[in-house]
Amino acid sequence: MQPTLPLTRDLVLIGGGHAHALLLRRWGMRPVPGVRLTVITPEPTAPYTGMLPGYVAGHYARRDLEIDILRLTRFAGGRIILSAATGVDPVAQTVTVHGRPPVRYDRLSINVGITSRVPDVPGLAETAVPAKPLGHFAERWDGFVQKVAEGTLPPDIAVIGGGVGGVELALAMSQRLRDHAPRVALVEAADRILPDATDAGRRRMRAELDRAGITVICGERVAESNPTALVLSSDQEVPARFVVGSAGAVPHPWLGEIGLETHEGFITVDPMLRSVSDPAIYASGDCAHMRDTPRAKAGVFAVRQAPVLTANLRADLTGAQRRPFHPQRRHLKLISTGDKTAVADRGGLVLGGPAIWRWKDRIDRRFMDRLGTLPAMTAPPVPATVALDVRSTLSSAPLCGGCGAKVPATDLRAALDATPAVARPDVLTGPGDDAALLQMGGAVQSLSVDHFRAFCEDPYTLARIAAVHAMGDIWAMGGVPQAALSSIILPRAADPLARSMMRDILDGAMAAFAAEGVALVGGHSSVGAELTVGFTVTGLHETAPVGIDGARPGDAIILTKPIGTGTVLAGDMRLIADGEDVAAALTSMTGSNAAVARILAPIATAMTDVTGFGLVGHLSEILTRSGMGAELTLDALPLLPGAVPLTEAGVRSTLYPANRAAVPAFDPGEDPRAILLFDPQTAGGLMACVTDGDAVLPTLRQAGVGARRIGTITDRAGLRIG
């Protein structure tokens, strides 16, 4: 048998810039065994800046210019930490991350781009929006466009900064609002726009601005801003209801606090793209300053740095030879002019028109296709000689993690039925219950255990979800979680990495347990083939525990979390789920059920948590134990983003067939929402039967819970869709 190779080195990437996006694709095609790859970025997607003006002008949808960093990280076999890096300690070789423990590295690469500067003048911070980051800018811009279309705001726009970015944005905004007679002004403090352009290129772009009716104001600074206008240093007022800050390339402030040599705030790198102060740290793209071959900030350099960056990091981690990066002396500038025309400028040779736009559009779309079209992940080949039925037992899809890896309900029930029960008067539950109820003098204590194989590469996030999941049965019975023991299997790793993984697991677990006042008191750990995390949890019950056998006709069925985690995670494993949808699923799974349990437990006639056997499986247990039926309303079913499209594409968790076979009387048909009723959930919501659902829903919403009534208990046996 081929041994599992241990992890021995940590490679950490900060940022989802173009160089890192291309690195991830290259790494996925040829990974380095033994390297744990980590990406730290606040968002699951990153914008391709080359298409931003086209988006602003209305030529592209926002989705067209978003690079799915989460999906690329999955393809590369890495973990993604969706949080902002706030600093680096080169001595300890750790990255400080907002909201979680530091992340260790052996090699670190920084590709965080730049940010837009909003001048520090009175009122501007309240009225202006930086052109970066995209998310905030896009929301503000789309909202402004809608208000202009409705007639509630005049189309008055001011762009601060006359570089390429500011010129492109001004032209794009004018184009987008062309039917509303926009008034657009471009304000530049210097005596001319486009300082890095050739004279011929500058003249051509100035002509484009004049053609679009854009007012260009040079040699003026913004002195003040109010909700209706910019006031310039000459006291001139520029009408402005939407103000964009695009005044040059500004480094992220924390880069200057690392202790590395910088140039105007940008990390100074040698020809190998390493920091001249620390060879363990690399930087690329706009956040880097190439000491020996300085160039203007342009995305083309980040793209061309990617192969060298990948090769040099690979060399450092394997002991191979590095190679230098040689930037071209002149690069082609393709500048959008708003109306599906563009200008090409290379060394003073200037061409423009629709053909240049089509050329630029092909380049941009080809770049995005390269990052969006990834080779299919294939399973290791099956040996030529195997036992009978091996191939038929193997699924064509990868084995799911989380609750999607549970033993099927029918197999589990058959095993439990064959297990002799030991009766004790102080044990109030029997085989088959999710949690044990123990009589402890005059009190009742609950005891539950849950664990699962990893479905994401981040031990911290996995442990947080595992802790929430393990407390689920306690909450579902109306108890208060009390103490926890861990059960952890780590993959083989060198001591520093093993310590880091264990620390991440314990910190992630405590992030969930401490919020509920639960003591993590110990546990057991071992080394195995893959990461597995679980917890045993005890709970206390001040009142009678809530069972699953008390549902009554007319009870409302309340669900407190959306379903679809099994399908979204299966899509993630197959590289066809959107990164934003995966991030939404992870956020849902880390959400606590404590607050809703406190509201529902005192009034629920029956309650359970929705986990591996799917909503139908767990509801069927309530109906069987209560001797009732139910009618569900599909239109009321809360669903995770992406779950329906993935279901329609044929994506199913590996546990789905068994979940469906366990409830043969219910046929979901072809409706994807009904199919998702069998989807295994990890750290799912609570499903409660209550007498007055209309009364409790407002209380749940006031507690910040998006709970819904999804059906009604009936006295007619069976499960139906209403």
PDB file of N, CA and C in Angstrom, residues 15 22 28 34 58-59 79 138 223 235 243 275 287 403 416 457 461 479 496 577-578 623 643 683 703 706:
ATOM      1  N   GLY A  15      -3.872  37.086   0.134  1.00  0.00           N
ATOM      2  CA  GLY A  15      -4.477  37.823  -0.966  1.00  0.00           C
ATOM      3  C   GLY A  15      -4.851  36.935  -2.129  1.00  0.00           C
ATOM      4  N   LEU A  22      -3.404  32.624 -10.532  1.00  0.00           N
ATOM      5  CA  LEU A  22      -2.710  31.790 -11.511  1.00  0.00           C
ATOM      6  C   LEU A  22      -1.818  30.761 -10.834  1.00  0.00           C
ATOM      7  N   GLY A  28      -2.558  23.341  -8.540  1.00  0.00           N
ATOM      8  CA  GLY A  28      -3.505  22.241  -8.659  1.00  0.00           C
ATOM      9  C   GLY A  28      -3.129  21.261  -9.752  1.00  0.00           C
ATOM     10  N   GLY A  34       3.451  16.956   0.513  1.00  0.00           N
ATOM     11  CA  GLY A  34       4.086  17.329   1.768  1.00  0.00           C
ATOM     12  C   GLY A  34       3.944  18.792   2.119  1.00  0.00           C
ATOM     13  N   GLY A  58     -21.943  48.603 -17.773  1.00  0.00           N
ATOM     14  CA  GLY A  58     -23.095  47.747 -18.029  1.00  0.00           C
ATOM     15  C   GLY A  58     -22.861  46.682 -19.081  1.00  0.00           C
ATOM     16  N   HIS A  59     -21.611  46.506 -19.525  1.00  0.00           N
ATOM     17  CA  HIS A  59     -21.321  45.501 -20.550  1.00  0.00           C
ATOM     18  C   HIS A  59     -21.132  44.105 -19.959  1.00  0.00           C
ATOM     19  N   ARG A  79      -6.272  25.018   1.901  1.00  0.00           N
ATOM     20  CA  ARG A  79      -7.328  25.535   2.777  1.00  0.00           C
ATOM     21  C   ARG A  79      -7.437  27.036   2.556  1.00  0.00           C
ATOM     22  N   ALA A 138     -19.335  48.301  -5.824  1.00  0.00           N
ATOM     23  CA  ALA A 138     -20.392  47.800  -6.701  1.00  0.00           C
ATOM     24  C   ALA A 138     -21.771  48.029  -6.084  1.00  0.00           C
ATOM     25  N   ALA A 223     -11.185  70.509  -1.623  1.00  0.00           N
ATOM     26  CA  ALA A 223     -11.054  71.163  -0.320  1.00  0.00           C
ATOM     27  C   ALA A 223     -12.135  70.723   0.658  1.00  0.00           C
ATOM     28  N   ASP A 235     -12.400  77.274  -4.769  1.00  0.00           N
ATOM     29  CA  ASP A 235     -13.779  77.538  -4.358  1.00  0.00           C
ATOM     30  C   ASP A 235     -14.806  77.164  -5.426  1.00  0.00           C
ATOM     31  N   VAL A 243     -19.496  60.185  -5.654  1.00  0.00           N
ATOM     32  CA  VAL A 243     -18.085  60.565  -5.701  1.00  0.00           C
ATOM     33  C   VAL A 243     -17.237  59.308  -5.578  1.00  0.00           C
ATOM     34  N   SER A 275      11.327  39.346  -0.741  1.00  0.00           N
ATOM     35  CA  SER A 275      11.641  40.551   0.003  1.00  0.00           C
ATOM     36  C   SER A 275      13.155  40.662   0.158  1.00  0.00           C
ATOM     37  N   CYS A 287       1.393  45.282  -5.016  1.00  0.00           N
ATOM     38  CA  CYS A 287       1.874  45.536  -3.650  1.00  0.00           C
ATOM     39  C   CYS A 287       3.391  45.428  -3.550  1.00  0.00           C
ATOM     40  N   CYS A 403     -21.557  15.165   7.640  1.00  0.00           N
ATOM     41  CA  CYS A 403     -22.605  14.168   7.833  1.00  0.00           C
ATOM     42  C   CYS A 403     -22.926  13.414   6.555  1.00  0.00           C
ATOM     43  N   LEU A 416     -28.362  -1.872  15.139  1.00  0.00           N
ATOM     44  CA  LEU A 416     -28.871  -1.588  16.480  1.00  0.00           C
ATOM     45  C   LEU A 416     -29.946  -2.593  16.894  1.00  0.00           C
ATOM     46  N   GLU A 457     -10.327  21.991   4.316  1.00  0.00           N
ATOM     47  CA  GLU A 457      -8.934  21.810   4.715  1.00  0.00           C
ATOM     48  C   GLU A 457      -8.532  22.670   5.909  1.00  0.00           C
ATOM     49  N   THR A 461     -11.963  26.063  11.164  1.00  0.00           N
ATOM     50  CA  THR A 461     -13.369  26.110  10.753  1.00  0.00           C
ATOM     51  C   THR A 461     -14.044  24.764  10.958  1.00  0.00           C
ATOM     52  N   GLY A 479     -31.808  20.832  26.391  1.00  0.00           N
ATOM     53  CA  GLY A 479     -30.793  20.919  27.430  1.00  0.00           C
ATOM     54  C   GLY A 479     -29.834  22.074  27.211  1.00  0.00           C
ATOM     55  N   PRO A 496       6.019  20.649  13.827  1.00  0.00           N
ATOM     56  CA  PRO A 496       5.472  22.016  13.838  1.00  0.00           C
ATOM     57  C   PRO A 496       4.085  22.097  13.211  1.00  0.00           C
ATOM     58  N   ALA A 577     -19.202  24.091  -7.508  1.00  0.00           N
ATOM     59  CA  ALA A 577     -19.954  25.016  -6.662  1.00  0.00           C
ATOM     60  C   ALA A 577     -19.274  26.382  -6.685  1.00  0.00           C
ATOM     61  N   ASP A 578     -20.076  27.446  -6.648  1.00  0.00           N
ATOM     62  CA  ASP A 578     -19.520  28.791  -6.561  1.00  0.00           C
ATOM     63  C   ASP A 578     -18.926  29.014  -5.174  1.00  0.00           C
ATOM     64  N   LEU A 623     -42.649  11.635  13.095  1.00  0.00           N
ATOM     65  CA  LEU A 623     -43.979  11.154  12.727  1.00  0.00           C
ATOM     66  C   LEU A 623     -44.202   9.727  13.201  1.00  0.00           C
ATOM     67  N   ALA A 643     -27.897  25.680  -3.794  1.00  0.00           N
ATOM     68  CA  ALA A 643     -28.345  24.301  -3.590  1.00  0.00           C
ATOM     69  C   ALA A 643     -29.260  23.837  -4.722  1.00  0.00           C
ATOM     70  N   ALA A 683     -24.341  20.219  10.960  1.00  0.00           N
ATOM     71  CA  ALA A 683     -24.643  21.353  11.840  1.00  0.00           C
ATOM     72  C   ALA A 683     -25.879  22.088  11.346  1.00  0.00           C
ATOM     73  N   ALA A 703     -34.814  37.556  17.531  1.00  0.00           N
ATOM     74  CA  ALA A 703     -33.555  37.003  18.022  1.00  0.00           C
ATOM     75  C   ALA A 703     -32.525  36.860  16.908  1.00  0.00           C
ATOM     76  N   GLY A 706     -33.510  33.404  11.066  1.00  0.00           N
ATOM     77  CA  GLY A 706     -34.382  33.375   9.899  1.00  0.00           C
ATOM     78  C   GLY A 706     -35.221  32.123   9.834  1.00  0.00           C
TER      79      GLY A 706
END
